[in-house]
PDB file of C-alpha atoms in Angstrom:
ATOM      1  CA  ASP A   1     -44.212  44.426 -57.300  1.00 65.00           C
ATOM      2  CA  VAL A   2     -43.498  41.735 -59.918  1.00 65.00           C
ATOM      3  CA  LYS A   3     -40.365  39.797 -59.423  1.00 89.00           C
ATOM      4  CA  VAL A   4     -38.039  37.291 -61.023  1.00 95.00           C
ATOM      5  CA  THR A   5     -35.318  36.064 -58.685  1.00 95.00           C
ATOM      6  CA  GLN A   6     -32.216  34.016 -59.363  1.00 96.00           C
ATOM      7  CA  SER A   7     -30.516  31.863 -56.780  1.00 91.00           C
ATOM      8  CA  SER A   8     -27.050  33.360 -57.051  1.00 92.00           C
ATOM      9  CA  ARG A   9     -25.593  36.697 -58.306  1.00 94.00           C
ATOM     10  CA  TYR A  10     -22.093  35.271 -58.637  1.00 96.00           C
ATOM     11  CA  LEU A  11     -20.948  31.678 -58.962  1.00 97.00           C
ATOM     12  CA  VAL A  12     -17.483  30.144 -59.480  1.00 97.00           C
ATOM     13  CA  LYS A  13     -17.222  26.479 -60.523  1.00 97.00           C
ATOM     14  CA  ARG A  14     -14.564  24.137 -61.783  1.00 97.00           C
ATOM     15  CA  THR A  15     -14.485  22.441 -65.182  1.00 98.00           C
ATOM     16  CA  GLY A  16     -16.514  19.227 -65.107  1.00 97.00           C
ATOM     17  CA  GLU A  17     -18.728  20.196 -62.195  1.00 97.00           C
ATOM     18  CA  LYS A  18     -22.509  19.934 -62.430  1.00 97.00           C
ATOM     19  CA  VAL A  19     -24.040  23.370 -62.004  1.00 97.00           C
ATOM     20  CA  PHE A  20     -27.618  24.301 -61.112  1.00 97.00           C
ATOM     21  CA  LEU A  21     -29.008  27.768 -61.703  1.00 97.00           C
ATOM     22  CA  GLU A  22     -32.408  28.387 -60.160  1.00 97.00           C
ATOM     23  CA  CYS A  23     -35.039  30.951 -61.186  1.00 97.00           C
ATOM     24  CA  VAL A  24     -38.293  31.761 -59.425  1.00 97.00           C
ATOM     25  CA  GLN A  25     -41.047  34.139 -60.537  1.00 95.00           C
ATOM     26  CA  ASP A  26     -43.998  35.282 -58.487  1.00 93.00           C
ATOM     27  CA  MET A  27     -46.215  36.554 -61.305  1.00 88.00           C
ATOM     28  CA  ASP A  28     -47.985  33.289 -62.221  1.00 90.00           C
ATOM     29  CA  HIS A  29     -46.415  33.486 -65.707  1.00 91.00           C
ATOM     30  CA  GLU A  30     -46.778  30.493 -68.006  1.00 92.00           C
ATOM     31  CA  ASN A  31     -43.616  31.104 -70.030  1.00 93.00           C
ATOM     32  CA  MET A  32     -40.077  31.083 -68.634  1.00 95.00           C
ATOM     33  CA  PHE A  33     -36.752  31.493 -70.435  1.00 96.00           C
ATOM     34  CA  TRP A  34     -33.052  31.093 -69.927  1.00 97.00           C
ATOM     35  CA  TYR A  35     -30.624  33.347 -71.818  1.00 96.00           C
ATOM     36  CA  ARG A  36     -26.929  33.842 -71.737  1.00 97.00           C
ATOM     37  CA  GLN A  37     -25.332  37.189 -72.461  1.00 95.00           C
ATOM     38  CA  ASP A  38     -21.809  37.637 -73.760  1.00 93.00           C
ATOM     39  CA  PRO A  39     -20.011  40.768 -74.954  1.00 87.00           C
ATOM     40  CA  GLY A  40     -20.427  41.232 -78.664  1.00 82.00           C
ATOM     41  CA  LEU A  41     -22.942  38.403 -78.942  1.00 85.00           C
ATOM     42  CA  GLY A  42     -25.903  39.914 -77.122  1.00 86.00           C
ATOM     43  CA  LEU A  43     -28.592  37.815 -75.479  1.00 92.00           C
ATOM     44  CA  ARG A  44     -29.020  34.275 -76.794  1.00 93.00           C
ATOM     45  CA  LEU A  45     -31.847  31.933 -75.890  1.00 94.00           C
ATOM     46  CA  ILE A  46     -30.791  28.633 -74.343  1.00 97.00           C
ATOM     47  CA  TYR A  47     -34.121  27.016 -73.438  1.00 96.00           C
ATOM     48  CA  PHE A  48     -37.660  27.998 -72.707  1.00 94.00           C
ATOM     49  CA  SER A  49     -40.710  26.481 -71.130  1.00 95.00           C
ATOM     50  CA  TYR A  50     -44.373  27.294 -71.760  1.00 92.00           C
ATOM     51  CA  ASP A  51     -45.790  25.041 -69.091  1.00 91.00           C
ATOM     52  CA  VAL A  52     -44.887  22.779 -66.191  1.00 93.00           C
ATOM     53  CA  LYS A  53     -42.756  19.842 -67.367  1.00 90.00           C
ATOM     54  CA  MET A  54     -42.629  21.314 -70.914  1.00 92.00           C
ATOM     55  CA  LYS A  55     -39.421  22.587 -72.466  1.00 94.00           C
ATOM     56  CA  GLU A  56     -38.210  23.720 -75.847  1.00 94.00           C
ATOM     57  CA  LYS A  57     -34.711  24.212 -77.146  1.00 95.00           C
ATOM     58  CA  GLY A  58     -33.621  27.731 -77.960  1.00 93.00           C
ATOM     59  CA  ASP A  59     -30.805  28.826 -80.194  1.00 91.00           C
ATOM     60  CA  ILE A  60     -27.886  27.423 -78.178  1.00 96.00           C
ATOM     61  CA  PRO A  61     -29.041  24.408 -76.075  1.00 97.00           C
ATOM     62  CA  GLU A  62     -25.835  22.324 -76.362  1.00 96.00           C
ATOM     63  CA  GLY A  63     -24.298  21.585 -73.025  1.00 96.00           C
ATOM     64  CA  TYR A  64     -27.395  22.628 -71.052  1.00 98.00           C
ATOM     65  CA  SER A  65     -30.591  21.052 -69.820  1.00 97.00           C
ATOM     66  CA  VAL A  66     -33.583  22.447 -67.912  1.00 97.00           C
ATOM     67  CA  SER A  67     -36.192  21.396 -65.448  1.00 97.00           C
ATOM     68  CA  ARG A  68     -39.594  22.835 -64.670  1.00 97.00           C
ATOM     69  CA  GLU A  69     -41.411  20.876 -61.979  1.00 96.00           C
ATOM     70  CA  LYS A  70     -43.484  23.825 -60.687  1.00 96.00           C
ATOM     71  CA  LYS A  71     -44.988  26.764 -62.547  1.00 95.00           C
ATOM     72  CA  GLU A  72     -42.962  29.342 -60.681  1.00 96.00           C
ATOM     73  CA  ARG A  73     -39.551  27.637 -60.885  1.00 97.00           C
ATOM     74  CA  PHE A  74     -37.277  27.026 -63.900  1.00 97.00           C
ATOM     75  CA  SER A  75     -33.871  25.524 -63.441  1.00 97.00           C
ATOM     76  CA  LEU A  76     -30.899  25.562 -65.807  1.00 98.00           C
ATOM     77  CA  ILE A  77     -28.439  22.693 -65.500  1.00 98.00           C
ATOM     78  CA  LEU A  78     -24.897  22.533 -66.831  1.00 97.00           C
ATOM     79  CA  GLU A  79     -24.207  18.812 -66.799  1.00 94.00           C
ATOM     80  CA  SER A  80     -20.430  19.189 -67.029  1.00 97.00           C
ATOM     81  CA  ALA A  81     -19.325  22.794 -66.875  1.00 97.00           C
ATOM     82  CA  SER A  82     -16.722  24.011 -69.362  1.00 97.00           C
ATOM     83  CA  THR A  83     -14.789  27.252 -69.559  1.00 97.00           C
ATOM     84  CA  ASN A  84     -16.751  28.391 -72.597  1.00 97.00           C
ATOM     85  CA  GLN A  85     -19.850  28.442 -70.435  1.00 98.00           C
ATOM     86  CA  THR A  86     -18.446  31.325 -68.428  1.00 98.00           C
ATOM     87  CA  SER A  87     -21.105  33.964 -68.974  1.00 97.00           C
ATOM     88  CA  MET A  88     -23.937  36.080 -67.545  1.00 97.00           C
ATOM     89  CA  TYR A  89     -27.066  33.898 -67.296  1.00 98.00           C
ATOM     90  CA  LEU A  90     -30.451  35.638 -67.289  1.00 97.00           C
ATOM     91  CA  CYS A  91     -33.822  34.161 -66.484  1.00 97.00           C
ATOM     92  CA  ALA A  92     -37.009  35.762 -67.764  1.00 95.00           C
ATOM     93  CA  SER A  93     -40.754  35.135 -67.679  1.00 94.00           C
ATOM     94  CA  THR A  94     -43.838  36.350 -69.478  1.00 90.00           C
ATOM     95  CA  LEU A  95     -47.542  35.770 -69.762  1.00 83.00           C
ATOM     96  CA  ILE A  96     -48.802  34.032 -72.887  1.00 76.00           C
ATOM     97  CA  GLY A  97     -49.482  36.685 -75.503  1.00 73.00           C
ATOM     98  CA  GLN A  98     -47.783  39.466 -73.484  1.00 74.00           C
ATOM     99  CA  GLY A  99     -44.659  39.706 -75.608  1.00 76.00           C
ATOM    100  CA  TYR A 100     -42.083  41.385 -73.409  1.00 83.00           C
ATOM    101  CA  ARG A 101     -40.050  39.459 -70.899  1.00 88.00           C
ATOM    102  CA  PHE A 102     -39.490  40.297 -67.260  1.00 92.00           C
ATOM    103  CA  PHE A 103     -35.873  39.581 -66.378  1.00 95.00           C
ATOM    104  CA  GLY A 104     -34.173  38.486 -63.207  1.00 95.00           C
ATOM    105  CA  PRO A 105     -30.991  40.117 -61.904  1.00 95.00           C
ATOM    106  CA  GLY A 106     -28.686  37.613 -63.591  1.00 96.00           C
ATOM    107  CA  THR A 107     -26.083  35.120 -62.433  1.00 97.00           C
ATOM    108  CA  ARG A 108     -22.465  35.766 -63.366  1.00 97.00           C
ATOM    109  CA  LEU A 109     -20.968  32.267 -63.736  1.00 98.00           C
ATOM    110  CA  THR A 110     -17.227  31.740 -63.970  1.00 98.00           C
ATOM    111  CA  VAL A 111     -15.939  28.272 -64.846  1.00 98.00           C
ATOM    112  CA  LEU A 112     -12.257  27.747 -64.066  1.00 97.00           C
TER     113      LEU A 112
ATOM    114  CA  GLU B   1     -32.273  36.759 -92.963  1.00 69.00           C
ATOM    115  CA  ASP B   2     -34.103  38.110 -89.922  1.00 67.00           C
ATOM    116  CA  GLN B   3     -32.070  40.754 -88.199  1.00 86.00           C
ATOM    117  CA  VAL B   4     -32.168  43.424 -85.511  1.00 92.00           C
ATOM    118  CA  THR B   5     -29.363  45.977 -85.649  1.00 94.00           C
ATOM    119  CA  GLN B   6     -28.688  48.695 -83.103  1.00 95.00           C
ATOM    120  CA  SER B   7     -26.588  51.786 -83.697  1.00 96.00           C
ATOM    121  CA  PRO B   8     -24.341  53.235 -82.607  1.00 96.00           C
ATOM    122  CA  GLU B   9     -22.628  50.537 -80.504  1.00 95.00           C
ATOM    123  CA  ALA B  10     -21.547  53.202 -78.038  1.00 97.00           C
ATOM    124  CA  LEU B  11     -22.510  56.799 -77.506  1.00 98.00           C
ATOM    125  CA  ARG B  12     -20.897  59.410 -75.291  1.00 98.00           C
ATOM    126  CA  LEU B  13     -22.930  62.524 -74.499  1.00 97.00           C
ATOM    127  CA  GLN B  14     -22.496  65.570 -72.298  1.00 97.00           C
ATOM    128  CA  GLU B  15     -25.190  66.102 -69.720  1.00 97.00           C
ATOM    129  CA  GLY B  16     -28.064  67.939 -71.417  1.00 97.00           C
ATOM    130  CA  GLU B  17     -26.979  66.954 -74.933  1.00 97.00           C
ATOM    131  CA  SER B  18     -30.001  65.265 -76.604  1.00 98.00           C
ATOM    132  CA  SER B  19     -29.579  62.398 -79.051  1.00 98.00           C
ATOM    133  CA  SER B  20     -31.198  59.312 -80.526  1.00 98.00           C
ATOM    134  CA  LEU B  21     -30.474  55.613 -80.546  1.00 98.00           C
ATOM    135  CA  ASN B  22     -31.522  53.515 -83.517  1.00 98.00           C
ATOM    136  CA  CYS B  23     -32.914  49.989 -83.808  1.00 97.00           C
ATOM    137  CA  SER B  24     -33.490  48.769 -87.345  1.00 96.00           C
ATOM    138  CA  TYR B  25     -35.131  45.453 -88.089  1.00 94.00           C
ATOM    139  CA  THR B  26     -35.673  43.184 -91.064  1.00 93.00           C
ATOM    140  CA  VAL B  27     -38.247  40.688 -89.849  1.00 87.00           C
ATOM    141  CA  SER B  28     -41.618  39.737 -91.254  1.00 84.00           C
ATOM    142  CA  GLY B  29     -44.776  39.740 -89.185  1.00 86.00           C
ATOM    143  CA  LEU B  30     -43.688  42.196 -86.526  1.00 89.00           C
ATOM    144  CA  ARG B  31     -45.912  41.821 -83.457  1.00 90.00           C
ATOM    145  CA  GLY B  32     -44.098  44.193 -81.153  1.00 93.00           C
ATOM    146  CA  LEU B  33     -40.855  46.058 -80.542  1.00 95.00           C
ATOM    147  CA  PHE B  34     -39.491  46.450 -77.032  1.00 95.00           C
ATOM    148  CA  TRP B  35     -36.921  48.700 -75.431  1.00 97.00           C
ATOM    149  CA  TYR B  36     -34.970  47.737 -72.338  1.00 96.00           C
ATOM    150  CA  ARG B  37     -32.410  49.451 -70.148  1.00 97.00           C
ATOM    151  CA  GLN B  38     -29.581  47.371 -68.684  1.00 97.00           C
ATOM    152  CA  ASP B  39     -27.237  48.568 -65.962  1.00 96.00           C
ATOM    153  CA  PRO B  40     -23.839  46.842 -65.582  1.00 93.00           C
ATOM    154  CA  GLY B  41     -24.106  43.469 -63.880  1.00 90.00           C
ATOM    155  CA  LYS B  42     -27.902  43.519 -63.821  1.00 93.00           C
ATOM    156  CA  GLY B  43     -30.787  42.109 -65.813  1.00 94.00           C
ATOM    157  CA  PRO B  44     -32.574  44.183 -68.518  1.00 95.00           C
ATOM    158  CA  GLU B  45     -35.336  46.424 -67.230  1.00 94.00           C
ATOM    159  CA  PHE B  46     -38.374  46.832 -69.476  1.00 93.00           C
ATOM    160  CA  LEU B  47     -39.075  50.360 -70.759  1.00 95.00           C
ATOM    161  CA  PHE B  48     -41.514  50.400 -73.684  1.00 93.00           C
ATOM    162  CA  THR B  49     -43.545  48.302 -76.068  1.00 94.00           C
ATOM    163  CA  LEU B  50     -44.461  49.607 -79.557  1.00 96.00           C
ATOM    164  CA  TYR B  51     -46.891  47.694 -81.714  1.00 93.00           C
ATOM    165  CA  SER B  52     -47.456  49.616 -84.928  1.00 92.00           C
ATOM    166  CA  ALA B  53     -45.789  52.193 -87.181  1.00 94.00           C
ATOM    167  CA  GLY B  54     -46.439  55.720 -85.981  1.00 96.00           C
ATOM    168  CA  GLU B  55     -46.773  54.749 -82.366  1.00 96.00           C
ATOM    169  CA  GLU B  56     -44.866  56.733 -79.735  1.00 97.00           C
ATOM    170  CA  LYS B  57     -44.281  56.151 -76.014  1.00 97.00           C
ATOM    171  CA  GLU B  58     -42.696  58.489 -73.460  1.00 96.00           C
ATOM    172  CA  LYS B  59     -41.223  58.087 -70.030  1.00 94.00           C
ATOM    173  CA  GLU B  60     -39.387  60.983 -68.360  1.00 94.00           C
ATOM    174  CA  ARG B  61     -36.516  61.945 -70.684  1.00 96.00           C
ATOM    175  CA  LEU B  62     -37.059  58.988 -73.014  1.00 98.00           C
ATOM    176  CA  LYS B  63     -39.313  58.794 -76.055  1.00 98.00           C
ATOM    177  CA  ALA B  64     -39.592  55.761 -78.312  1.00 98.00           C
ATOM    178  CA  THR B  65     -40.981  55.859 -81.848  1.00 98.00           C
ATOM    179  CA  LEU B  66     -41.611  53.185 -84.458  1.00 97.00           C
ATOM    180  CA  THR B  67     -41.663  53.082 -88.268  1.00 94.00           C
ATOM    181  CA  LYS B  68     -42.032  50.088 -90.582  1.00 91.00           C
ATOM    182  CA  LYS B  69     -38.246  49.575 -90.647  1.00 93.00           C
ATOM    183  CA  GLU B  70     -36.857  51.004 -87.446  1.00 96.00           C
ATOM    184  CA  SER B  71     -37.372  52.415 -83.995  1.00 98.00           C
ATOM    185  CA  PHE B  72     -35.706  55.351 -82.319  1.00 98.00           C
ATOM    186  CA  LEU B  73     -35.133  55.980 -78.667  1.00 98.00           C
ATOM    187  CA  HIS B  74     -34.821  59.721 -78.213  1.00 98.00           C
ATOM    188  CA  ILE B  75     -33.093  60.962 -75.096  1.00 98.00           C
ATOM    189  CA  THR B  76     -33.805  64.582 -74.217  1.00 98.00           C
ATOM    190  CA  ALA B  77     -31.434  66.490 -71.943  1.00 97.00           C
ATOM    191  CA  PRO B  78     -29.848  63.308 -70.553  1.00 97.00           C
ATOM    192  CA  LYS B  79     -28.425  63.077 -67.067  1.00 97.00           C
ATOM    193  CA  PRO B  80     -25.520  60.905 -65.839  1.00 97.00           C
ATOM    194  CA  GLU B  81     -28.033  58.451 -64.305  1.00 97.00           C
ATOM    195  CA  ASP B  82     -29.280  57.688 -67.853  1.00 97.00           C
ATOM    196  CA  SER B  83     -25.935  55.990 -68.522  1.00 98.00           C
ATOM    197  CA  ALA B  84     -26.677  52.319 -69.323  1.00 98.00           C
ATOM    198  CA  THR B  85     -26.906  49.909 -72.183  1.00 97.00           C
ATOM    199  CA  TYR B  86     -30.178  50.202 -74.125  1.00 98.00           C
ATOM    200  CA  LEU B  87     -31.448  47.055 -75.812  1.00 97.00           C
ATOM    201  CA  CYS B  88     -34.201  46.651 -78.343  1.00 96.00           C
ATOM    202  CA  ALA B  89     -35.980  43.394 -79.124  1.00 94.00           C
ATOM    203  CA  VAL B  90     -38.632  42.319 -81.581  1.00 93.00           C
ATOM    204  CA  LEU B  91     -41.413  39.776 -81.349  1.00 90.00           C
ATOM    205  CA  TYR B  92     -42.348  38.413 -84.778  1.00 87.00           C
ATOM    206  CA  ASN B  93     -43.814  35.409 -86.611  1.00 78.00           C
ATOM    207  CA  PHE B  94     -46.143  34.518 -83.731  1.00 70.00           C
ATOM    208  CA  ASN B  95     -43.541  33.774 -81.086  1.00 74.00           C
ATOM    209  CA  LYS B  96     -39.978  34.502 -82.283  1.00 81.00           C
ATOM    210  CA  PHE B  97     -38.237  36.986 -80.020  1.00 86.00           C
ATOM    211  CA  TYR B  98     -34.849  38.464 -80.950  1.00 89.00           C
ATOM    212  CA  PHE B  99     -32.610  41.012 -79.218  1.00 92.00           C
ATOM    213  CA  GLY B 100     -30.302  43.551 -80.786  1.00 93.00           C
ATOM    214  CA  SER B 101     -26.773  43.817 -79.422  1.00 92.00           C
ATOM    215  CA  GLY B 102     -27.405  47.115 -77.626  1.00 95.00           C
ATOM    216  CA  THR B 103     -26.133  50.687 -77.483  1.00 96.00           C
ATOM    217  CA  LYS B 104     -23.932  51.590 -74.529  1.00 97.00           C
ATOM    218  CA  LEU B 105     -24.729  55.157 -73.484  1.00 98.00           C
ATOM    219  CA  ASN B 106     -22.357  57.191 -71.314  1.00 98.00           C
ATOM    220  CA  VAL B 107     -23.547  60.612 -70.124  1.00 98.00           C
ATOM    221  CA  LYS B 108     -20.822  62.805 -68.685  1.00 97.00           C
ATOM    222  CA  PRO B 109     -21.631  65.493 -66.081  1.00 95.00           C
TER     223      PRO B 109
END
């Protein structure tokens, strides 16, 4: 059974903290994505990666960075968390040319 | 401007009351249209892919159709467990992927 897992379901952090969100997929997918989902705004792409050590900015990359050291793992980093980064964060992966994304269960991040 | 619009935003049905959700798109070079189901607090779960106008896909009480301008997700005799948010997304212009904002479906017993 294909799987995308995320390190935490719920996370509470303080303003200014450095936050790491981890995502692992077991499907040998080349492409991996980080989205955030907010009421009324839908899913918005933060960053994506199409290969190890490769990354591309999505629609809203400001305040975030990513790391992909291994094919199966894609990390999202909030260098200095702010309250407007409180959101649901979703990781996804796909094979090149496949189109649809497989999503993880999400991490609900609250920044106080 | 490229857009994906879902309607209605919310839909309340009685159990057994069939209806349709709409996803209209104005993008060029459509390569695929995807439907997802999302339960509260969880990630989207893939349902269907449609590639060309006239194509239909079915799964249990759900049937997805595609025209050149829109897609419909028909729900036949829904049950309370069909309550969820349904998202559509389009893949276009080689690798652009865009989600609609979703339709929240509530099926009352």
